[in-house]
Amino acid sequence: MLDLLAQLPQATFDRPPIDWHALAPELVLLGFGVLVTLVDIVFLERGRAMVSALAGVGLLATVVPLLTLWNEVDTASPRVLFDGAYVVDRYSLVMKIVFVLVGYVVILLSTNYIAEGDYWESEYYGLLLSSIMGMVVMASARDLISIFVALELLSIPAYLLAAWRKRDPRGNEAGIKYYLMGVFASAVMLYGMSLLYGVTGSTLLTDIAVAVADAPQFDAAIALGIVFVVVGFAFKISAVPFHHWAPDTYEGAPTPVAGFLAVASKAAGFVALMNLVFVAFPDRHDVYQPLIWVMAVLSMTVGNLLALRQTNMVRLLAYSGVAQTGFMLAPLTVAGDPGVSDLALSTTVNYLAIYAAMNLGAFAVVIALARKTGSAEIDDLKGAFQYAPGLTVAMTVFLFSLAGIPPIGGWFAKFNVFRSLAGAETTWAYILAVIVAVNSVIALYYYASVARKMWADEAPDGNLAPVHVPPSLVAALAITVAVTLVFGFFPGTVGDFTDVSLLASP
Amino acid sequence: MHEFLTDWGLSLATFLPLAGAVVLMLIPKAEEEAQKMVAMAVSLVVAVVGVLLMVDFDYDAAGQLQYVVDESWIDVINSRYIVGIDGISLPLMLLTMLIVPLCIIYSWEHFPEPHNPKAFLALILILETGMVGTFVAQDLVLFFVFFEVVLLPMFFMIAVWGGEDRRYASLKFFLYTLFGSALMLVSFLALYFLAGGDTFSITGLADGVVANDMSRAAQLWVFGGMVLGFGIKVPMFPFHTWLPDAHTQAPTVGSVILAAVLLKLGTYGFVRIAIPILPEAAVEWAPWIGLFAVIGIIYGALGCLAQTDMKRLIAFSSVAHMGFVMLGIATLTDFGINAAVFGMVAHGLITGMLFFLAGSVKERYHTLEIKRLGGLLVQAPRMGWILGFCAMASLGLPGLAGFWGEFPAILAAYSPANGLPVGIFRAFMVVAALGTVLAAGYLLWLLQRTAFGNPPEEFADDPAITDTNRWEWLAWSPLLALIVVLGIYPNLMFQTTDPAVQESLEPCLSVEVGEVASERCAEVYDLGTVAATGQAED
């Protein structure tokens, strides 16, 4: 200890060169996060009215540097910061844009929900912005420590948001459950990371890739490390058997937050998983592919079967989200196949982008209809076509997009999953493709049942008063419907946009 | 004109209905007349485009794709927007364009409950986009998208405007079809990769399969996936159980579209995609398809004899008729497939008509239970005669359209293509011929019990039972006329379809037995053995 202290005076701190442009999106987000908090402190009650708008503006402002970066960064020359711990390439930019836009739509969903309930508004938006910031950082993190920091930055505000309805016992249950599961997952993952660090002596993913590729003497430790890290993120993306928190948390959390967790938080987990799979363990697909194969099959099957039995729309979306996780994991089971590994990455990115639009849209309709019915029970959606035809058509678009029926967005996502699996040309991949096909049919059953109830049944109490949908919700619905349809009719747009690679990055 | 049609004709015919549906949704709900006019106008414009295409079509080159448009669509997956029609697509496309306006005319005065013409007409127009698109698409991804587009509108049509059991029937229809098409999609993609992975165009894939020497086992699996996808849509026994439910519960117009066009999407898929791309696998699968086809013929006929509901009886007769179509396809001969395409159109016209009639009977009697009906000829003589006419056409009376679908299909089974077991197909032929007898049985029985005799007491003095009205005449007369015209002069269609069918078939399949075939033919299709058996049987 004394020796170390003695060295201190000689150690000079060199500030690493900082690429300000590459960090601009994070800085803008940080700036607005601070601003929202300051407005709250300075203006107190009078500030309530403007925080939501301010947060929305902040997210839209973040898109500007993301787009300028998109123009500068092409696949050949990613911007590398901090000795490779932080990389800004096309892949991370796509995901950042998805996170920021999802955040914007969530704010649109929250504006009336949070203002009309008896909630604290200003903190809500501050927390939301910092959680989004964590996700944005995650997209670029290429180092175990930055991954972990990003994960905690996105998770801790999310724990608080999940328990936002603090007078409702279910809200508390939601928060506690999510928190306990989350920290447990973090612990498992940290243990895995420590094993990897112990074996490889580095936290940089690229270094780990080299070290784990050929270290027969540490094979067991490496395998354990990989499994633990993957399992840690399996909680985040609610893959079976680590999905138990999702339905209870979604149901108890404020519905906009449930949408946020179901879409953005899941996408962040996938981003981390993809960073690890493609950058850190590219040569260890013998370890992660079977693990992900099993999780994918379990997630889609168990998620679907449980979704069949749900009577609450939010819980149904939670279980269907578990099943969708299985679909999104499927391409990662062939990620190590050199022929399709780029394809597998862009398929998952693509699926995440489309999933974000359609799933958030479904939550938006649930929020809008709950303004009239006051509940999210599926039976209360009956007959919605009679009094809210627009919302019903929108919900139909989202449900059948989730089911993957052409020509609505989701089909292209699912099509790509099949394409990656068929492209691998291995028996296991073909088997998985057939399982995905069968599961798509099971999923259709509950999606179509909901649509049928909304269209064909009578409203439960004969109450045909129209629903008043506030402008912010209309905007959210317009955005999500438009994106879902554009991706379906012109899949080339999303296809080009998400045609990214992680292998070229250093 | 020709220039314009070449560039825009097919795309216009495909997407105009969709645009019409969007316009329709913008019209306020109360303006029902305007909604009907818009829908009618759109479907008529589409029909006019169809007529122009029909007139402009080069019948001397009916074997080639015409009006081809090839534009980039989804570059990342090498899928292109390729549309085009040949002699096989043209009649089916025209059938679609005819049926849709007739359905709108038929619904004009009486939309089924819960009314809402706006949504109903929008769904019909979206359906038209899907149906026309399927018949003109020449790229597998594009085909798949259109093939699926028809599902949603039909699901809602059954679920919202259907009968008592609509919830069950609509979901069953949807799940069955999606199950088939999900596995079909997997086979399309496997095919894409195994055939080189650079194109989804149908002709490109057919070349790719040969060029990449796709293994026989893989071909069989891929073909199997397609059999499932298309077979469920047809529907082929044993995947037919969704059909009676969907037909019975659907509103009249829904049943008509379902019978006249949707079922053809499946058989069209066999003729357009499965057989031309994978001819070797087709030879292996053909006996099985033929087997299921004749089981379907007999099973459908027996099912008809057991029905107590008129609409359900007609639905089961579809299973039998599509069995004949599938038998024609299974022979893999020029003759058989021509018969199959003719059978598709004839079944569309005749069974479409029968469902119209069932709808009109239901509207007057408020029941379709055969034993409560009777004496239609007394109370509504014209309608009774039309029913008789359609029953005759359906049972395959020579001189009406139905005959030319069934008879050549049976005949084709006598000498199936090279490489197929002749004896087995001749057995199929005998069974199928028995099926026509049963068809005569159930149709005459239906006619006898509903149209002959005296009206039952409960309806004897019912003023609601009137004869065919103006709208019905308007909607039905084109169909009735076509049934006669095609029956008297079938060559009208055969001369169009034949060049295209010949083009789509693998040349080895039709090499004269004993002729010197190329080495590949001899190797793949075992022509030597065929020649020996052929001689032995002669």
Coordinates of N, CA and C in Angstrom, one line a residue, chain B residues 174-362:
Chain B
F174 N -58.0 -19.2 -40.3 CA -56.8 -18.4 -40.2 C -55.6 -19.3 -39.8
L175 N -55.9 -20.1 -38.7 CA -54.8 -20.9 -38.1 C -54.3 -22.0 -39.1
Y176 N -55.3 -22.6 -39.7 CA -54.9 -23.7 -40.7 C -54.0 -23.1 -41.8
T177 N -54.5 -22.0 -42.4 CA -53.8 -21.4 -43.5 C -52.4 -20.9 -43.1
L178 N -52.4 -20.3 -41.9 CA -51.1 -19.8 -41.5 C -50.1 -20.9 -41.3
F179 N -50.6 -22.0 -40.7 CA -49.7 -23.1 -40.4 C -49.0 -23.6 -41.7
G180 N -49.9 -23.7 -42.7 CA -49.3 -24.1 -44.0 C -48.3 -23.1 -44.6
S181 N -48.7 -21.9 -44.5 CA -47.9 -20.9 -45.2 C -46.6 -20.6 -44.4
A182 N -46.6 -20.8 -43.1 CA -45.3 -20.7 -42.3 C -44.3 -21.7 -42.8
L183 N -44.8 -23.0 -42.9 CA -43.9 -24.0 -43.3 C -43.5 -23.8 -44.8
M184 N -44.4 -23.3 -45.6 CA -44.1 -23.0 -47.0 C -43.0 -22.0 -47.1
L185 N -43.1 -21.0 -46.2 CA -42.1 -19.9 -46.2 C -40.7 -20.5 -45.9
V186 N -40.7 -21.4 -45.0 CA -39.4 -22.1 -44.7 C -38.9 -22.8 -45.9
S187 N -39.8 -23.5 -46.6 CA -39.3 -24.2 -47.8 C -38.9 -23.2 -48.9
F188 N -39.6 -22.1 -49.0 CA -39.2 -21.1 -50.0 C -37.7 -20.7 -49.7
L189 N -37.5 -20.4 -48.4 CA -36.1 -19.9 -48.1 C -35.1 -21.0 -48.3
A190 N -35.4 -22.2 -47.9 CA -34.4 -23.3 -48.1 C -34.1 -23.4 -49.6
L191 N -35.2 -23.3 -50.4 CA -35.0 -23.4 -51.8 C -34.1 -22.3 -52.3
Y192 N -34.4 -21.1 -51.8 CA -33.6 -19.9 -52.2 C -32.1 -20.2 -52.0
F193 N -31.8 -20.7 -50.8 CA -30.3 -20.9 -50.5 C -29.8 -22.0 -51.3
L194 N -30.5 -23.1 -51.4 CA -30.0 -24.3 -52.0 C -29.9 -24.1 -53.5
A195 N -30.7 -23.1 -54.0 CA -30.6 -22.9 -55.5 C -29.6 -21.7 -55.8
G196 N -28.7 -21.5 -54.9 CA -27.7 -20.5 -55.2 C -27.8 -19.2 -54.4
G197 N -29.0 -18.9 -53.9 CA -29.1 -17.7 -53.0 C -28.9 -16.4 -53.7
D198 N -29.3 -16.3 -54.9 CA -29.2 -14.9 -55.5 C -30.4 -14.4 -56.1
T199 N -31.5 -15.2 -56.1 CA -32.7 -14.6 -56.7 C -34.0 -15.4 -56.1
F200 N -35.1 -14.6 -56.1 CA -36.3 -15.3 -55.7 C -37.3 -15.4 -56.9
S201 N -36.8 -15.0 -58.1 CA -37.7 -15.0 -59.2 C -38.0 -16.5 -59.5
I202 N -39.2 -16.8 -60.0 CA -39.6 -18.2 -60.1 C -38.8 -18.9 -61.2
T203 N -38.6 -18.1 -62.3 CA -37.8 -18.8 -63.4 C -36.3 -18.9 -63.0
G204 N -35.8 -17.9 -62.3 CA -34.5 -17.9 -61.8 C -34.2 -19.1 -60.9
L205 N -35.2 -19.4 -60.0 CA -35.1 -20.5 -59.1 C -35.1 -21.8 -59.8
A206 N -35.9 -21.9 -60.8 CA -36.0 -23.2 -61.6 C -34.6 -23.5 -62.2
D207 N -34.0 -22.4 -62.8 CA -32.7 -22.6 -63.3 C -31.6 -22.9 -62.2
G208 N -31.8 -22.2 -61.1 CA -30.8 -22.4 -60.0 C -30.8 -23.8 -59.5
V209 N -32.0 -24.4 -59.4 CA -32.1 -25.8 -58.9 C -31.2 -26.7 -59.8
V210 N -31.3 -26.5 -61.1 CA -30.6 -27.4 -62.0 C -29.1 -27.0 -61.9
A211 N -28.8 -25.7 -62.0 CA -27.4 -25.3 -62.0 C -26.6 -25.7 -60.8
N212 N -27.3 -25.6 -59.6 CA -26.6 -25.9 -58.4 C -26.7 -27.4 -58.0
D213 N -27.4 -28.1 -58.8 CA -27.5 -29.6 -58.6 C -28.0 -29.9 -57.2
M214 N -29.2 -29.3 -56.9 CA -29.8 -29.4 -55.6 C -30.1 -30.9 -55.3
S215 N -29.8 -31.4 -54.1 CA -29.9 -32.8 -53.9 C -31.3 -33.2 -53.9
R216 N -31.5 -34.5 -54.2 CA -32.9 -35.0 -54.4 C -33.6 -35.0 -53.0
A217 N -32.9 -35.3 -51.9 CA -33.6 -35.3 -50.6 C -34.0 -33.9 -50.3
A218 N -33.2 -32.9 -50.5 CA -33.6 -31.5 -50.2 C -34.8 -31.1 -51.1
Q219 N -34.8 -31.5 -52.4 CA -35.9 -31.2 -53.2 C -37.2 -31.8 -52.6
L220 N -37.1 -33.0 -52.2 CA -38.3 -33.7 -51.6 C -38.8 -32.9 -50.4
W221 N -37.9 -32.5 -49.5 CA -38.3 -31.8 -48.3 C -39.0 -30.5 -48.7
V222 N -38.3 -29.8 -49.6 CA -38.8 -28.4 -49.9 C -40.2 -28.6 -50.6
F223 N -40.3 -29.6 -51.5 CA -41.6 -29.8 -52.1 C -42.7 -30.2 -51.1
G224 N -42.3 -30.9 -50.1 CA -43.2 -31.3 -49.0 C -43.7 -30.1 -48.3
G225 N -42.9 -29.1 -48.0 CA -43.3 -27.9 -47.4 C -44.3 -27.2 -48.2
M226 N -44.1 -27.2 -49.5 CA -45.0 -26.5 -50.4 C -46.4 -27.2 -50.5
V227 N -46.3 -28.6 -50.5 CA -47.5 -29.4 -50.5 C -48.4 -29.0 -49.3
L228 N -47.7 -28.8 -48.2 CA -48.5 -28.5 -47.0 C -49.1 -27.1 -47.1
G229 N -48.3 -26.1 -47.6 CA -48.8 -24.8 -47.7 C -49.9 -24.7 -48.7
F230 N -49.7 -25.2 -49.9 CA -50.7 -25.0 -51.0 C -51.8 -26.0 -50.7
G231 N -51.5 -27.2 -50.2 CA -52.5 -28.2 -50.0 C -53.5 -27.8 -49.0
I232 N -53.1 -27.1 -48.0 CA -54.1 -26.6 -47.0 C -55.0 -25.6 -47.6
K233 N -54.5 -24.7 -48.5 CA -55.3 -23.7 -49.1 C -56.3 -24.3 -50.1
V234 N -55.9 -25.4 -50.7 CA -56.8 -26.0 -51.8 C -58.2 -26.2 -51.4
P235 N -58.6 -26.9 -50.4 CA -57.9 -27.7 -49.5 C -57.9 -29.2 -49.9
M236 N -56.7 -29.8 -49.7 CA -56.6 -31.2 -50.1 C -56.8 -32.0 -48.8
F237 N -57.6 -33.1 -49.0 CA -57.7 -34.1 -47.9 C -56.3 -34.4 -47.4
P238 N -56.0 -34.5 -46.2 CA -56.8 -34.4 -45.0 C -56.7 -33.0 -44.3
F239 N -56.4 -32.0 -45.1 CA -56.3 -30.7 -44.5 C -57.5 -29.8 -44.8
H240 N -58.7 -30.5 -45.1 CA -59.8 -29.8 -45.6 C -60.7 -29.3 -44.5
T241 N -60.5 -29.7 -43.2 CA -61.6 -29.5 -42.3 C -61.9 -28.0 -42.0
W242 N -61.0 -27.1 -42.3 CA -61.4 -25.7 -42.1 C -62.5 -25.3 -43.1
L243 N -62.5 -25.9 -44.3 CA -63.3 -25.4 -45.4 C -64.8 -25.4 -45.1
P244 N -65.4 -26.5 -44.7 CA -66.8 -26.5 -44.5 C -67.2 -25.5 -43.4
D245 N -66.4 -25.4 -42.3 CA -66.8 -24.4 -41.3 C -66.7 -23.0 -41.8
A246 N -65.6 -22.7 -42.5 CA -65.4 -21.3 -43.0 C -66.5 -20.9 -44.0
H247 N -66.8 -21.9 -44.9 CA -67.8 -21.6 -45.9 C -69.2 -21.4 -45.3
T248 N -69.5 -22.3 -44.4 CA -70.8 -22.2 -43.8 C -71.1 -21.0 -43.0
Q249 N -70.0 -20.5 -42.3 CA -70.2 -19.4 -41.4 C -70.0 -18.0 -42.2
A250 N -69.3 -18.1 -43.3 CA -69.0 -16.8 -43.9 C -70.2 -16.2 -44.5
P251 N -70.3 -14.8 -44.6 CA -71.4 -14.2 -45.3 C -71.4 -14.7 -46.8
T252 N -72.5 -14.5 -47.5 CA -72.6 -15.1 -48.8 C -71.5 -14.6 -49.7
V253 N -71.2 -13.3 -49.7 CA -70.2 -12.8 -50.6 C -68.8 -13.4 -50.2
G254 N -68.6 -13.6 -48.9 CA -67.4 -14.2 -48.5 C -67.2 -15.6 -49.0
S255 N -68.3 -16.4 -48.9 CA -68.3 -17.8 -49.4 C -68.0 -17.8 -50.9
V256 N -68.6 -16.8 -51.6 CA -68.4 -16.8 -53.1 C -66.9 -16.5 -53.4
I257 N -66.4 -15.5 -52.7 CA -65.0 -15.2 -53.0 C -64.1 -16.3 -52.6
L258 N -64.4 -16.9 -51.5 CA -63.6 -18.0 -51.0 C -63.6 -19.2 -52.0
A259 N -64.8 -19.5 -52.5 CA -64.9 -20.7 -53.4 C -64.3 -20.3 -54.7
A260 N -64.7 -19.1 -55.2 CA -64.4 -18.8 -56.6 C -62.9 -18.5 -56.7
V261 N -62.2 -17.9 -55.8 CA -60.9 -17.5 -56.0 C -59.9 -18.0 -55.0
L262 N -60.2 -17.9 -53.7 CA -59.2 -18.2 -52.7 C -58.7 -19.6 -52.8
L263 N -59.6 -20.6 -53.0 CA -59.2 -22.0 -53.1 C -58.2 -22.2 -54.3
K264 N -58.3 -21.3 -55.3 CA -57.5 -21.5 -56.5 C -56.1 -21.0 -56.2
L265 N -55.9 -20.2 -55.2 CA -54.5 -19.8 -54.9 C -53.6 -21.0 -54.6
G266 N -54.2 -22.0 -53.9 CA -53.4 -23.2 -53.6 C -53.1 -24.0 -54.9
T267 N -54.1 -24.3 -55.7 CA -53.8 -25.1 -56.9 C -52.9 -24.3 -57.8
Y268 N -53.1 -23.0 -57.9 CA -52.3 -22.2 -58.8 C -50.8 -22.3 -58.3
G269 N -50.6 -22.3 -57.0 CA -49.3 -22.5 -56.4 C -48.6 -23.7 -56.9
F270 N -49.3 -24.8 -56.9 CA -48.8 -26.1 -57.5 C -48.3 -25.9 -58.9
V271 N -49.2 -25.3 -59.7 CA -49.0 -25.3 -61.2 C -47.9 -24.3 -61.5
R272 N -47.9 -23.2 -60.7 CA -47.0 -22.1 -61.0 C -45.6 -22.2 -60.4
I273 N -45.6 -22.7 -59.2 CA -44.4 -22.7 -58.4 C -43.8 -24.1 -58.2
A274 N -44.6 -25.0 -57.5 CA -44.0 -26.2 -57.0 C -43.5 -27.1 -58.2
I275 N -44.4 -27.3 -59.2 CA -44.0 -28.3 -60.2 C -42.9 -27.7 -61.2
P276 N -43.1 -26.5 -61.7 CA -42.0 -26.0 -62.6 C -40.6 -25.9 -61.9
I277 N -40.6 -25.6 -60.6 CA -39.3 -25.4 -60.0 C -38.7 -26.7 -59.6
L278 N -39.5 -27.6 -59.1 CA -39.0 -28.9 -58.6 C -39.6 -30.1 -59.3
P279 N -39.3 -30.2 -60.6 CA -40.0 -31.3 -61.4 C -39.7 -32.7 -60.9
E280 N -38.4 -32.9 -60.4 CA -38.0 -34.2 -60.0 C -38.8 -34.6 -58.7
A281 N -38.9 -33.7 -57.8 CA -39.6 -34.0 -56.6 C -41.1 -34.1 -56.9
A282 N -41.6 -33.4 -57.9 CA -43.0 -33.5 -58.2 C -43.3 -35.0 -58.6
V283 N -42.4 -35.6 -59.4 CA -42.6 -37.0 -59.8 C -42.7 -37.9 -58.6
E284 N -41.9 -37.7 -57.6 CA -42.0 -38.5 -56.4 C -43.2 -38.3 -55.6
W285 N -43.6 -37.0 -55.6 CA -44.8 -36.7 -54.7 C -46.1 -37.0 -55.4
A286 N -46.1 -37.0 -56.8 CA -47.4 -37.0 -57.5 C -48.3 -38.2 -57.1
P287 N -47.8 -39.4 -57.0 CA -48.7 -40.5 -56.6 C -49.4 -40.2 -55.3
W288 N -48.7 -39.6 -54.3 CA -49.3 -39.3 -53.1 C -50.4 -38.2 -53.2
I289 N -50.0 -37.2 -54.0 CA -51.0 -36.1 -54.2 C -52.2 -36.7 -54.9
G290 N -52.0 -37.6 -55.9 CA -53.1 -38.2 -56.6 C -53.9 -39.0 -55.6
L291 N -53.3 -39.7 -54.7 CA -54.0 -40.5 -53.7 C -54.9 -39.6 -52.9
F292 N -54.3 -38.5 -52.3 CA -55.1 -37.6 -51.5 C -56.2 -37.0 -52.3
A293 N -55.9 -36.8 -53.6 CA -57.0 -36.1 -54.4 C -58.2 -37.1 -54.6
V294 N -57.9 -38.3 -54.8 CA -59.1 -39.2 -55.0 C -59.8 -39.5 -53.7
I295 N -59.0 -39.6 -52.6 CA -59.7 -39.7 -51.3 C -60.6 -38.5 -51.1
G296 N -60.1 -37.3 -51.5 CA -60.8 -36.1 -51.3 C -62.1 -36.1 -52.2
I297 N -62.0 -36.7 -53.4 CA -63.2 -36.8 -54.2 C -64.3 -37.6 -53.6
I298 N -63.9 -38.8 -53.1 CA -64.9 -39.7 -52.5 C -65.3 -39.2 -51.2
Y299 N -64.4 -38.7 -50.4 CA -64.7 -38.2 -49.0 C -65.6 -37.0 -49.1
G300 N -65.3 -36.1 -50.0 CA -66.1 -34.9 -50.2 C -67.5 -35.3 -50.6
A301 N -67.6 -36.3 -51.6 CA -68.9 -36.7 -52.0 C -69.8 -37.3 -50.9
L302 N -69.1 -38.2 -50.2 CA -69.8 -38.9 -49.1 C -70.2 -37.8 -48.0
G303 N -69.3 -36.9 -47.8 CA -69.6 -35.8 -46.9 C -70.9 -35.0 -47.3
C304 N -71.0 -34.8 -48.6 CA -72.1 -34.1 -49.1 C -73.4 -34.8 -48.8
L305 N -73.3 -36.2 -49.0 CA -74.5 -37.0 -48.8 C -75.0 -36.9 -47.4
A306 N -74.1 -36.6 -46.5 CA -74.5 -36.7 -45.1 C -74.9 -35.3 -44.6
Q307 N -74.9 -34.3 -45.4 CA -75.2 -32.9 -44.9 C -76.7 -32.7 -44.8
T308 N -77.0 -31.8 -43.8 CA -78.4 -31.4 -43.7 C -78.6 -30.0 -44.0
D309 N -77.4 -29.3 -44.2 CA -77.5 -27.8 -44.5 C -77.0 -27.6 -45.9
M310 N -77.8 -26.8 -46.6 CA -77.5 -26.6 -48.1 C -76.1 -26.0 -48.3
K311 N -75.8 -25.0 -47.5 CA -74.5 -24.3 -47.7 C -73.3 -25.3 -47.4
R312 N -73.5 -26.1 -46.3 CA -72.4 -27.0 -46.0 C -72.3 -28.1 -47.0
L313 N -73.4 -28.4 -47.6 CA -73.3 -29.4 -48.7 C -72.5 -28.9 -49.9
I314 N -72.8 -27.6 -50.2 CA -72.0 -27.0 -51.3 C -70.5 -26.9 -51.0
A315 N -70.3 -26.6 -49.7 CA -68.9 -26.5 -49.2 C -68.2 -27.9 -49.4
F316 N -68.8 -29.0 -49.0 CA -68.2 -30.3 -49.1 C -68.0 -30.6 -50.6
S317 N -68.9 -30.1 -51.5 CA -68.8 -30.4 -52.9 C -67.5 -29.8 -53.4
S318 N -67.1 -28.7 -52.8 CA -65.8 -28.0 -53.2 C -64.7 -28.9 -52.9
V319 N -64.7 -29.7 -51.8 CA -63.6 -30.6 -51.5 C -63.5 -31.6 -52.6
A320 N -64.6 -32.1 -53.0 CA -64.6 -33.1 -54.1 C -64.1 -32.5 -55.4
H321 N -64.6 -31.3 -55.7 CA -64.2 -30.7 -57.0 C -62.8 -30.4 -57.1
M322 N -62.3 -29.9 -55.9 CA -60.9 -29.6 -55.9 C -60.0 -30.8 -56.0
G323 N -60.6 -32.0 -55.6 CA -60.0 -33.3 -55.7 C -59.7 -33.5 -57.2
F324 N -60.7 -33.3 -58.1 CA -60.5 -33.5 -59.5 C -59.4 -32.6 -60.0
V325 N -59.4 -31.3 -59.6 CA -58.3 -30.4 -60.0 C -56.9 -31.0 -59.6
M326 N -56.9 -31.5 -58.3 CA -55.6 -32.0 -57.8 C -55.2 -33.2 -58.6
L327 N -56.2 -34.1 -58.9 CA -55.8 -35.3 -59.7 C -55.2 -34.9 -61.1
G328 N -55.8 -33.9 -61.7 CA -55.3 -33.4 -63.0 C -53.9 -33.0 -62.8
I329 N -53.6 -32.2 -61.7 CA -52.3 -31.7 -61.5 C -51.3 -32.9 -61.3
A330 N -51.8 -33.9 -60.5 CA -50.9 -35.0 -60.1 C -50.4 -35.8 -61.3
T331 N -51.2 -35.8 -62.4 CA -50.7 -36.6 -63.6 C -49.5 -36.0 -64.2
L332 N -49.2 -34.7 -63.9 CA -48.1 -34.0 -64.5 C -48.0 -34.0 -66.0
T333 N -49.2 -34.2 -66.6 CA -49.2 -34.1 -68.1 C -49.8 -32.8 -68.5
D334 N -49.5 -32.4 -69.7 CA -50.1 -31.3 -70.3 C -51.6 -31.3 -70.3
F335 N -52.1 -32.5 -70.6 CA -53.6 -32.7 -70.7 C -54.2 -32.5 -69.3
G336 N -53.6 -33.1 -68.3 CA -54.1 -33.1 -66.9 C -54.1 -31.7 -66.3
I337 N -53.0 -31.0 -66.6 CA -52.9 -29.6 -65.9 C -53.8 -28.6 -66.6
N338 N -53.9 -28.8 -68.0 CA -54.9 -27.9 -68.6 C -56.3 -28.1 -68.1
A339 N -56.6 -29.4 -67.9 CA -57.9 -29.7 -67.3 C -58.0 -29.1 -65.9
A340 N -56.9 -29.1 -65.1 CA -56.9 -28.6 -63.8 C -57.2 -27.1 -63.8
V341 N -56.5 -26.4 -64.7 CA -56.7 -24.9 -64.8 C -58.1 -24.6 -65.2
F342 N -58.6 -25.4 -66.2 CA -60.0 -25.2 -66.6 C -61.0 -25.5 -65.4
G343 N -60.6 -26.6 -64.7 CA -61.5 -27.0 -63.5 C -61.5 -25.9 -62.5
M344 N -60.3 -25.2 -62.3 CA -60.3 -24.1 -61.3 C -61.3 -23.0 -61.7
V345 N -61.3 -22.6 -63.0 CA -62.2 -21.5 -63.4 C -63.6 -22.0 -63.4
A346 N -63.8 -23.2 -63.9 CA -65.2 -23.7 -63.9 C -65.8 -23.8 -62.5
H347 N -65.0 -24.3 -61.6 CA -65.4 -24.5 -60.2 C -65.7 -23.1 -59.6
G348 N -64.8 -22.1 -60.0 CA -65.0 -20.8 -59.5 C -66.4 -20.2 -59.9
L349 N -66.7 -20.4 -61.2 CA -68.0 -19.9 -61.7 C -69.2 -20.6 -61.1
I350 N -69.1 -22.0 -61.1 CA -70.3 -22.8 -60.7 C -70.5 -22.7 -59.2
T351 N -69.4 -23.0 -58.5 CA -69.6 -23.0 -57.0 C -69.9 -21.6 -56.5
G352 N -69.3 -20.6 -57.1 CA -69.6 -19.2 -56.8 C -71.1 -19.0 -56.9
M353 N -71.6 -19.4 -58.1 CA -73.0 -19.3 -58.3 C -73.9 -20.0 -57.3
L354 N -73.5 -21.2 -56.9 CA -74.2 -22.0 -56.0 C -74.2 -21.3 -54.6
F355 N -73.1 -20.7 -54.2 CA -73.1 -20.0 -53.0 C -74.0 -18.7 -53.0
F356 N -74.0 -18.1 -54.2 CA -74.9 -16.9 -54.3 C -76.3 -17.4 -54.1
L357 N -76.7 -18.6 -54.7 CA -78.0 -19.1 -54.6 C -78.3 -19.4 -53.1
A358 N -77.4 -20.1 -52.5 CA -77.6 -20.5 -51.1 C -77.9 -19.2 -50.3
G359 N -77.1 -18.1 -50.6 CA -77.3 -16.9 -49.8 C -78.7 -16.3 -50.1
S360 N -79.2 -16.4 -51.3 CA -80.5 -15.9 -51.6 C -81.6 -16.7 -51.0
V361 N -81.4 -18.0 -51.0 CA -82.4 -18.9 -50.3 C -82.4 -18.6 -48.8
K362 N -81.3 -18.4 -48.2 CA -81.2 -18.1 -46.8 C -81.9 -16.8 -46.5

